[in-house]
């Protein structure tokens, strides 16, 4: 049983920063991909960023390029999402997910966390 736990969400003013963490109860292998998705009220879950665990290759949706950075710490078995210059439209429930391949649709991923809330407001 794989359990993913997100943390680090909170309330931040526009222009501020947050760092999200995704801890896994099970070992993450080189073949795995860890992704971050977000979901705003009344909207579909959307892809934000992904990282290939083995190579460290990263992928981003256009709206966060240059502002967000996904990374991983293999020793801690933890993935991170550093979010800078946050905008109100970045608000939502942020989920991490683990899959065996890279994709931008939720159906690509087998395991999901419960999410951490990000609120961007002055």
Short mmCIF file of N, CA, C and O in Angstrom, two decimals:
data_model
loop_
_atom_site.label_atom_id
_atom_site.label_comp_id
_atom_site.label_asym_id
_atom_site.label_seq_id
_atom_site.Cartn_x
_atom_site.Cartn_y
_atom_site.Cartn_z
N UNK A 1 0.84 -1.18 0.00
CA UNK A 1 0.00 0.00 0.00
C UNK A 1 0.88 1.24 0.00
O UNK A 1 1.72 1.41 0.87
N UNK A 2 0.69 2.08 -1.01
CA UNK A 2 1.46 3.31 -1.12
C UNK A 2 0.64 4.45 -0.55
O UNK A 2 -0.51 4.67 -0.96
N UNK A 3 1.23 5.17 0.38
CA UNK A 3 0.56 6.33 0.93
C UNK A 3 1.41 7.56 0.64
O UNK A 3 2.60 7.59 0.96
N UNK A 4 0.78 8.56 0.04
CA UNK A 4 1.44 9.82 -0.24
C UNK A 4 0.83 10.87 0.68
O UNK A 4 -0.40 10.96 0.79
N UNK A 5 1.67 11.67 1.30
CA UNK A 5 1.20 12.71 2.21
C UNK A 5 1.80 14.04 1.82
O UNK A 5 3.03 14.20 1.83
N UNK A 6 0.92 14.98 1.49
CA UNK A 6 1.36 16.32 1.14
C UNK A 6 1.37 17.22 2.38
O UNK A 6 0.56 17.03 3.30
N UNK A 7 2.25 18.19 2.37
CA UNK A 7 2.29 19.19 3.44
C UNK A 7 2.87 20.47 2.88
O UNK A 7 3.44 20.49 1.79
N UNK A 8 2.73 21.55 3.66
CA UNK A 8 3.35 22.81 3.27
C UNK A 8 2.39 23.86 2.73
O UNK A 8 2.80 24.99 2.46
N UNK A 9 1.14 23.50 2.56
CA UNK A 9 0.18 24.47 2.07
C UNK A 9 -0.12 25.52 3.13
O UNK A 9 0.30 25.42 4.28
N UNK A 10 -0.85 26.54 2.71
CA UNK A 10 -1.22 27.60 3.64
C UNK A 10 -1.72 28.82 2.93
O UNK A 10 -1.99 28.79 1.72
N UNK A 11 -1.84 29.89 3.69
CA UNK A 11 -2.30 31.17 3.16
C UNK A 11 -1.08 32.06 2.88
O UNK A 11 -0.23 32.22 3.76
N UNK A 12 -1.02 32.61 1.69
CA UNK A 12 0.10 33.47 1.33
C UNK A 12 -0.43 34.63 0.50
O UNK A 12 -1.43 34.49 -0.21
N UNK A 13 0.23 35.75 0.61
CA UNK A 13 -0.16 36.92 -0.18
C UNK A 13 0.33 36.77 -1.61
O UNK A 13 1.32 36.06 -1.86
N UNK A 14 -0.33 37.42 -2.54
CA UNK A 14 0.18 37.41 -3.92
C UNK A 14 1.63 37.87 -3.96
O UNK A 14 2.01 38.83 -3.29
N UNK A 15 2.43 37.17 -4.74
CA UNK A 15 3.86 37.44 -4.80
C UNK A 15 4.68 36.64 -3.81
O UNK A 15 5.91 36.64 -3.88
N UNK A 16 4.02 35.96 -2.90
CA UNK A 16 4.70 35.18 -1.89
C UNK A 16 5.12 33.80 -2.38
O UNK A 16 4.94 33.46 -3.55
N UNK A 17 5.67 33.03 -1.45
CA UNK A 17 6.21 31.70 -1.79
C UNK A 17 5.72 30.65 -0.79
O UNK A 17 5.45 30.96 0.37
N UNK A 18 5.65 29.44 -1.27
CA UNK A 18 5.38 28.27 -0.45
C UNK A 18 6.20 27.11 -0.99
O UNK A 18 6.50 27.05 -2.19
N UNK A 19 6.52 26.18 -0.10
CA UNK A 19 7.20 24.96 -0.51
C UNK A 19 6.37 23.78 -0.05
O UNK A 19 6.18 23.58 1.16
N UNK A 20 5.89 23.02 -1.01
CA UNK A 20 5.11 21.84 -0.72
C UNK A 20 6.00 20.61 -0.68
O UNK A 20 6.97 20.53 -1.43
N UNK A 21 5.64 19.67 0.17
CA UNK A 21 6.36 18.41 0.25
C UNK A 21 5.41 17.26 0.01
O UNK A 21 4.23 17.34 0.34
N UNK A 22 5.95 16.19 -0.54
CA UNK A 22 5.19 14.96 -0.79
C UNK A 22 6.01 13.80 -0.27
O UNK A 22 7.04 13.44 -0.86
N UNK A 23 5.57 13.23 0.83
CA UNK A 23 6.26 12.09 1.44
C UNK A 23 5.57 10.80 1.06
O UNK A 23 4.33 10.73 1.11
N UNK A 24 6.36 9.79 0.75
CA UNK A 24 5.80 8.50 0.37
C UNK A 24 6.14 7.46 1.42
O UNK A 24 7.25 7.41 1.92
N UNK A 25 5.13 6.62 1.72
CA UNK A 25 5.35 5.56 2.70
C UNK A 25 6.11 4.39 2.10
O UNK A 25 6.66 3.56 2.82
N UNK A 26 6.12 4.32 0.79
CA UNK A 26 6.79 3.23 0.09
C UNK A 26 7.95 3.78 -0.73
O UNK A 26 7.92 4.94 -1.15
N UNK A 27 8.93 2.95 -0.97
CA UNK A 27 10.09 3.39 -1.73
C UNK A 27 9.66 3.84 -3.12
O UNK A 27 8.80 3.22 -3.76
N UNK A 28 10.28 4.92 -3.57
CA UNK A 28 10.06 5.40 -4.93
C UNK A 28 11.21 4.93 -5.79
O UNK A 28 12.38 5.16 -5.44
N UNK A 29 10.90 4.28 -6.89
CA UNK A 29 11.92 3.70 -7.75
C UNK A 29 12.25 4.62 -8.92
O UNK A 29 11.49 5.52 -9.25
N UNK A 30 13.35 4.35 -9.55
CA UNK A 30 13.82 5.19 -10.64
C UNK A 30 12.82 5.29 -11.79
O UNK A 30 12.80 6.27 -12.51
N UNK A 31 12.03 4.27 -11.95
CA UNK A 31 11.05 4.26 -13.04
C UNK A 31 9.81 5.10 -12.76
O UNK A 31 9.01 5.37 -13.66
N UNK A 32 9.67 5.53 -11.54
CA UNK A 32 8.47 6.26 -11.16
C UNK A 32 8.53 7.73 -11.57
O UNK A 32 9.60 8.32 -11.72
N UNK A 33 7.34 8.29 -11.71
CA UNK A 33 7.17 9.72 -11.96
C UNK A 33 6.31 10.28 -10.83
O UNK A 33 5.27 9.69 -10.49
N UNK A 34 6.75 11.35 -10.25
CA UNK A 34 5.97 12.06 -9.23
C UNK A 34 5.48 13.37 -9.84
O UNK A 34 6.27 14.12 -10.42
N UNK A 35 4.20 13.60 -9.71
CA UNK A 35 3.61 14.81 -10.28
C UNK A 35 2.82 15.56 -9.23
O UNK A 35 2.37 14.99 -8.24
N UNK A 36 2.66 16.82 -9.49
CA UNK A 36 1.78 17.68 -8.70
C UNK A 36 0.62 18.13 -9.59
O UNK A 36 0.83 18.54 -10.74
N UNK A 37 -0.56 18.01 -9.04
CA UNK A 37 -1.77 18.51 -9.67
C UNK A 37 -2.43 19.51 -8.70
O UNK A 37 -2.14 19.48 -7.50
N UNK A 38 -3.31 20.31 -9.22
CA UNK A 38 -4.08 21.20 -8.35
C UNK A 38 -5.53 21.25 -8.85
O UNK A 38 -5.81 21.03 -10.02
N UNK A 39 -6.38 21.56 -7.90
CA UNK A 39 -7.80 21.63 -8.23
C UNK A 39 -8.44 22.79 -7.48
O UNK A 39 -8.39 22.83 -6.24
N UNK A 40 -8.99 23.72 -8.23
CA UNK A 40 -9.71 24.83 -7.65
C UNK A 40 -11.19 24.46 -7.57
O UNK A 40 -11.66 23.59 -8.31
N UNK A 41 -11.94 25.10 -6.67
CA UNK A 41 -13.36 24.79 -6.53
C UNK A 41 -14.10 24.93 -7.86
O UNK A 41 -13.95 25.94 -8.55
N UNK A 42 -14.84 23.91 -8.21
CA UNK A 42 -15.64 23.95 -9.43
C UNK A 42 -14.86 23.70 -10.71
O UNK A 42 -15.42 23.77 -11.81
N UNK A 43 -13.57 23.40 -10.57
CA UNK A 43 -12.75 23.16 -11.75
C UNK A 43 -12.17 21.76 -11.73
O UNK A 43 -12.14 21.09 -10.71
N UNK A 44 -11.72 21.33 -12.90
CA UNK A 44 -11.11 20.01 -12.99
C UNK A 44 -9.69 20.04 -12.41
O UNK A 44 -9.04 21.09 -12.36
N UNK A 45 -9.24 18.87 -12.01
CA UNK A 45 -7.88 18.74 -11.53
C UNK A 45 -6.93 18.95 -12.70
O UNK A 45 -7.09 18.35 -13.76
N UNK A 46 -5.93 19.82 -12.50
CA UNK A 46 -5.03 20.13 -13.59
C UNK A 46 -3.58 19.84 -13.22
O UNK A 46 -3.17 20.00 -12.07
N UNK A 47 -2.83 19.45 -14.23
CA UNK A 47 -1.42 19.15 -14.07
C UNK A 47 -0.64 20.43 -13.78
O UNK A 47 -0.89 21.47 -14.40
N UNK A 48 0.34 20.31 -12.87
CA UNK A 48 1.20 21.45 -12.55
C UNK A 48 2.65 21.16 -12.93
O UNK A 48 3.27 21.93 -13.66
N UNK A 49 3.19 20.05 -12.41
CA UNK A 49 4.60 19.74 -12.64
C UNK A 49 4.84 18.27 -12.39
O UNK A 49 4.07 17.62 -11.67
N UNK A 50 5.92 17.76 -12.97
CA UNK A 50 6.27 16.35 -12.79
C UNK A 50 7.78 16.20 -12.79
O UNK A 50 8.50 17.03 -13.37
N UNK A 51 8.23 15.12 -12.15
CA UNK A 51 9.66 14.81 -12.14
C UNK A 51 9.85 13.31 -12.28
O UNK A 51 9.13 12.52 -11.66
N UNK A 52 10.77 12.94 -13.12
CA UNK A 52 11.15 11.53 -13.23
C UNK A 52 12.13 11.23 -12.10
O UNK A 52 13.16 11.90 -11.99
N UNK A 53 11.77 10.24 -11.30
CA UNK A 53 12.55 9.98 -10.08
C UNK A 53 13.98 9.62 -10.39
O UNK A 53 14.90 10.02 -9.68
N UNK A 54 14.19 8.85 -11.43
CA UNK A 54 15.53 8.38 -11.73
C UNK A 54 16.43 9.45 -12.32
O UNK A 54 17.52 9.71 -11.83
N UNK A 55 15.98 10.10 -13.38
CA UNK A 55 16.82 11.06 -14.11
C UNK A 55 16.70 12.47 -13.57
O UNK A 55 17.57 13.30 -13.81
N UNK A 56 15.61 12.76 -12.89
CA UNK A 56 15.38 14.12 -12.43
C UNK A 56 14.81 15.04 -13.49
O UNK A 56 14.69 16.25 -13.24
N UNK A 57 14.48 14.51 -14.65
CA UNK A 57 13.89 15.34 -15.70
C UNK A 57 12.57 15.93 -15.20
O UNK A 57 11.80 15.24 -14.52
N UNK A 58 12.34 17.18 -15.54
CA UNK A 58 11.18 17.88 -15.01
C UNK A 58 10.29 18.41 -16.14
O UNK A 58 10.75 18.67 -17.26
N UNK A 59 9.03 18.57 -15.81
CA UNK A 59 8.03 19.04 -16.75
C UNK A 59 7.11 20.00 -16.01
O UNK A 59 6.81 19.79 -14.83
N UNK A 60 6.66 21.04 -16.72
CA UNK A 60 5.79 22.05 -16.10
C UNK A 60 4.68 22.45 -17.05
O UNK A 60 4.87 22.50 -18.27
N UNK A 61 3.55 22.81 -16.47
CA UNK A 61 2.54 23.44 -17.29
C UNK A 61 2.99 24.89 -17.54
O UNK A 61 3.73 25.46 -16.72
N UNK A 62 2.57 25.45 -18.66
CA UNK A 62 3.09 26.74 -19.07
C UNK A 62 2.88 27.84 -18.03
O UNK A 62 3.74 28.72 -17.86
N UNK A 63 1.77 27.80 -17.33
CA UNK A 63 1.43 28.90 -16.44
C UNK A 63 2.34 29.01 -15.21
O UNK A 63 2.33 30.03 -14.53
N UNK A 64 3.11 27.96 -14.94
CA UNK A 64 3.98 27.99 -13.75
C UNK A 64 5.46 28.01 -14.10
O UNK A 64 6.30 28.12 -13.20
N UNK A 65 5.78 27.89 -15.37
CA UNK A 65 7.19 27.89 -15.78
C UNK A 65 7.88 29.18 -15.34
O UNK A 65 7.34 30.28 -15.52
N UNK A 66 9.06 29.02 -14.75
CA UNK A 66 9.80 30.18 -14.26
C UNK A 66 9.43 30.59 -12.86
O UNK A 66 10.12 31.41 -12.25
N UNK A 67 8.33 30.05 -12.33
CA UNK A 67 7.90 30.40 -10.98
C UNK A 67 7.94 29.20 -10.03
O UNK A 67 8.23 29.36 -8.85
N UNK A 68 7.63 28.04 -10.53
CA UNK A 68 7.59 26.82 -9.72
C UNK A 68 8.79 25.93 -10.07
O UNK A 68 9.22 25.88 -11.23
N UNK A 69 9.27 25.21 -9.07
CA UNK A 69 10.34 24.25 -9.29
C UNK A 69 10.00 22.95 -8.57
O UNK A 69 9.77 22.96 -7.36
N UNK A 70 10.00 21.86 -9.32
CA UNK A 70 9.79 20.55 -8.71
C UNK A 70 11.15 19.90 -8.52
O UNK A 70 12.05 20.04 -9.36
N UNK A 71 11.31 19.21 -7.40
CA UNK A 71 12.57 18.54 -7.12
C UNK A 71 12.30 17.31 -6.28
O UNK A 71 11.17 17.08 -5.85
N UNK A 72 13.33 16.52 -6.07
CA UNK A 72 13.16 15.36 -5.20
C UNK A 72 14.43 15.11 -4.42
O UNK A 72 15.52 15.46 -4.84
N UNK A 73 14.25 14.53 -3.26
CA UNK A 73 15.36 14.09 -2.41
C UNK A 73 15.24 12.58 -2.29
O UNK A 73 14.36 12.08 -1.59
N UNK A 74 16.10 11.88 -2.98
CA UNK A 74 16.00 10.43 -2.99
C UNK A 74 16.21 9.84 -1.61
O UNK A 74 15.54 8.88 -1.22
N UNK A 75 17.13 10.39 -0.85
CA UNK A 75 17.42 9.86 0.48
C UNK A 75 16.22 9.98 1.40
O UNK A 75 15.97 9.10 2.23
N UNK A 76 15.48 11.07 1.26
CA UNK A 76 14.29 11.28 2.09
C UNK A 76 13.05 10.66 1.46
O UNK A 76 11.99 10.62 2.10
N UNK A 77 13.17 10.23 0.21
CA UNK A 77 12.01 9.70 -0.51
C UNK A 77 10.88 10.72 -0.57
O UNK A 77 9.70 10.39 -0.40
N UNK A 78 11.28 11.96 -0.79
CA UNK A 78 10.34 13.08 -0.75
C UNK A 78 10.48 13.93 -2.00
O UNK A 78 11.60 14.17 -2.47
N UNK A 79 9.35 14.38 -2.50
CA UNK A 79 9.33 15.33 -3.61
C UNK A 79 8.87 16.68 -3.09
O UNK A 79 8.14 16.76 -2.09
N UNK A 80 9.32 17.72 -3.78
CA UNK A 80 9.00 19.07 -3.35
C UNK A 80 8.46 19.88 -4.52
O UNK A 80 8.77 19.61 -5.68
N UNK A 81 7.69 20.89 -4.18
CA UNK A 81 7.26 21.87 -5.18
C UNK A 81 7.48 23.25 -4.57
O UNK A 81 6.75 23.65 -3.66
N UNK A 82 8.51 23.92 -5.05
CA UNK A 82 8.79 25.28 -4.61
C UNK A 82 7.98 26.22 -5.49
O UNK A 82 8.14 26.22 -6.71
N UNK A 83 7.14 27.02 -4.86
CA UNK A 83 6.26 27.91 -5.60
C UNK A 83 6.59 29.35 -5.23
O UNK A 83 6.45 29.74 -4.07
N UNK A 84 7.04 30.10 -6.21
CA UNK A 84 7.39 31.50 -6.00
C UNK A 84 6.46 32.40 -6.81
O UNK A 84 5.80 31.96 -7.75
N UNK A 85 6.46 33.67 -6.44
CA UNK A 85 5.64 34.66 -7.14
C UNK A 85 4.22 34.16 -7.33
O UNK A 85 3.67 34.16 -8.43
N UNK A 86 3.64 33.71 -6.25
CA UNK A 86 2.30 33.11 -6.33
C UNK A 86 1.25 34.14 -6.73
O UNK A 86 1.32 35.32 -6.35
N UNK A 87 0.29 33.66 -7.48
CA UNK A 87 -0.81 34.48 -7.97
C UNK A 87 -2.13 33.93 -7.44
O UNK A 87 -2.22 32.74 -7.11
N UNK A 88 -3.16 34.74 -7.37
CA UNK A 88 -4.46 34.23 -6.90
C UNK A 88 -4.94 33.02 -7.69
O UNK A 88 -5.55 32.11 -7.12
N UNK A 89 -4.63 32.98 -8.96
CA UNK A 89 -5.07 31.84 -9.79
C UNK A 89 -4.29 30.56 -9.51
O UNK A 89 -4.63 29.51 -10.03
N UNK A 90 -3.25 30.63 -8.68
CA UNK A 90 -2.54 29.42 -8.26
C UNK A 90 -3.22 28.72 -7.09
O UNK A 90 -2.84 27.61 -6.73
N UNK A 91 -4.20 29.34 -6.52
CA UNK A 91 -4.87 28.77 -5.35
C UNK A 91 -5.60 27.49 -5.70
O UNK A 91 -6.11 27.32 -6.82
N UNK A 92 -5.66 26.59 -4.73
CA UNK A 92 -6.37 25.34 -4.93
C UNK A 92 -5.85 24.28 -4.00
O UNK A 92 -4.96 24.52 -3.18
N UNK A 93 -6.42 23.10 -4.16
CA UNK A 93 -5.96 21.94 -3.40
C UNK A 93 -4.88 21.25 -4.24
O UNK A 93 -5.15 20.87 -5.39
N UNK A 94 -3.70 21.15 -3.69
CA UNK A 94 -2.57 20.59 -4.41
C UNK A 94 -2.37 19.13 -4.00
O UNK A 94 -2.26 18.83 -2.80
N UNK A 95 -2.29 18.28 -5.00
CA UNK A 95 -2.12 16.84 -4.80
C UNK A 95 -0.78 16.40 -5.39
O UNK A 95 -0.39 16.87 -6.45
N UNK A 96 -0.14 15.46 -4.73
CA UNK A 96 0.96 14.78 -5.40
C UNK A 96 0.46 13.39 -5.80
O UNK A 96 -0.45 12.83 -5.18
N UNK A 97 1.06 12.87 -6.84
CA UNK A 97 0.65 11.59 -7.39
C UNK A 97 1.87 10.84 -7.89
O UNK A 97 2.86 11.46 -8.31
N UNK A 98 1.78 9.53 -7.85
CA UNK A 98 2.88 8.69 -8.33
C UNK A 98 2.37 7.76 -9.43
O UNK A 98 1.31 7.13 -9.29
N UNK A 99 3.15 7.70 -10.50
CA UNK A 99 2.79 6.82 -11.58
C UNK A 99 4.00 6.11 -12.16
O UNK A 99 5.14 6.40 -11.76
N UNK A 100 3.76 5.23 -13.11
CA UNK A 100 4.83 4.50 -13.76
C UNK A 100 5.26 5.13 -15.07
O UNK A 100 6.18 4.63 -15.73
N UNK A 101 4.59 6.21 -15.45
CA UNK A 101 4.96 6.93 -16.65
C UNK A 101 4.55 8.39 -16.50
O UNK A 101 3.77 8.73 -15.60
N UNK A 102 5.07 9.20 -17.39
CA UNK A 102 4.74 10.62 -17.34
C UNK A 102 3.50 10.90 -18.16
O UNK A 102 3.32 10.39 -19.26
N UNK A 103 2.65 11.75 -17.61
CA UNK A 103 1.48 12.20 -18.33
C UNK A 103 0.90 13.41 -17.63
O UNK A 103 1.21 13.68 -16.46
N UNK A 104 0.06 14.14 -18.33
CA UNK A 104 -0.54 15.34 -17.74
C UNK A 104 -2.01 15.13 -17.37
O UNK A 104 -2.68 16.08 -16.96
N UNK A 105 -2.48 13.92 -17.53
CA UNK A 105 -3.86 13.64 -17.13
C UNK A 105 -3.88 12.82 -15.85
O UNK A 105 -3.03 11.95 -15.64
N UNK A 106 -4.84 13.06 -14.98
CA UNK A 106 -4.89 12.35 -13.69
C UNK A 106 -4.93 10.83 -13.84
O UNK A 106 -4.40 10.12 -12.99
N UNK A 107 -5.53 10.35 -14.91
CA UNK A 107 -5.67 8.90 -15.08
C UNK A 107 -4.32 8.20 -15.27
O UNK A 107 -4.24 6.98 -15.14
N UNK A 108 -3.28 8.95 -15.54
CA UNK A 108 -1.93 8.38 -15.69
C UNK A 108 -1.40 7.84 -14.37
O UNK A 108 -0.55 6.95 -14.35
N UNK A 109 -1.89 8.38 -13.27
CA UNK A 109 -1.26 8.13 -11.97
C UNK A 109 -2.09 7.19 -11.11
O UNK A 109 -3.32 7.29 -11.04
N UNK A 110 -1.39 6.29 -10.45
CA UNK A 110 -2.04 5.22 -9.69
C UNK A 110 -2.26 5.59 -8.23
O UNK A 110 -3.21 5.10 -7.61
N UNK A 111 -1.38 6.39 -7.69
CA UNK A 111 -1.43 6.67 -6.26
C UNK A 111 -1.50 8.17 -6.03
O UNK A 111 -0.75 8.92 -6.68
N UNK A 112 -2.34 8.55 -5.10
CA UNK A 112 -2.59 9.97 -4.83
C UNK A 112 -2.57 10.26 -3.33
O UNK A 112 -2.95 9.41 -2.52
N UNK A 113 -2.14 11.48 -3.00
CA UNK A 113 -2.29 11.94 -1.64
C UNK A 113 -3.65 12.60 -1.44
O UNK A 113 -4.46 12.67 -2.37
N UNK A 114 -3.87 13.09 -0.23
CA UNK A 114 -5.15 13.72 0.12
C UNK A 114 -5.18 15.19 -0.22
O UNK A 114 -6.25 15.81 -0.22
N UNK A 115 -4.02 15.78 -0.48
CA UNK A 115 -3.97 17.17 -0.88
C UNK A 115 -3.63 18.12 0.25
O UNK A 115 -3.85 17.81 1.43
N UNK A 116 -3.08 19.25 -0.13
CA UNK A 116 -2.79 20.33 0.82
C UNK A 116 -3.29 21.62 0.19
O UNK A 116 -3.09 21.88 -1.00
N UNK A 117 -3.95 22.44 1.00
CA UNK A 117 -4.63 23.62 0.49
C UNK A 117 -3.66 24.80 0.36
O UNK A 117 -2.91 25.11 1.28
N UNK A 118 -3.72 25.44 -0.78
CA UNK A 118 -2.95 26.66 -1.03
C UNK A 118 -3.93 27.79 -1.29
O UNK A 118 -4.77 27.69 -2.18
N UNK A 119 -3.84 28.84 -0.49
CA UNK A 119 -4.68 30.00 -0.65
C UNK A 119 -3.80 31.21 -0.92
O UNK A 119 -2.86 31.46 -0.17
N UNK A 120 -4.10 31.93 -1.98
CA UNK A 120 -3.31 33.12 -2.33
C UNK A 120 -4.26 34.31 -2.30
O UNK A 120 -5.11 34.47 -3.17
N UNK A 121 -4.09 35.12 -1.29
CA UNK A 121 -5.01 36.23 -1.10
C UNK A 121 -4.36 37.31 -0.25
O UNK A 121 -3.57 37.02 0.64
N UNK A 122 -4.73 38.54 -0.53
CA UNK A 122 -4.25 39.64 0.29
C UNK A 122 -5.25 39.97 1.40
O UNK A 122 -5.01 40.87 2.21
#
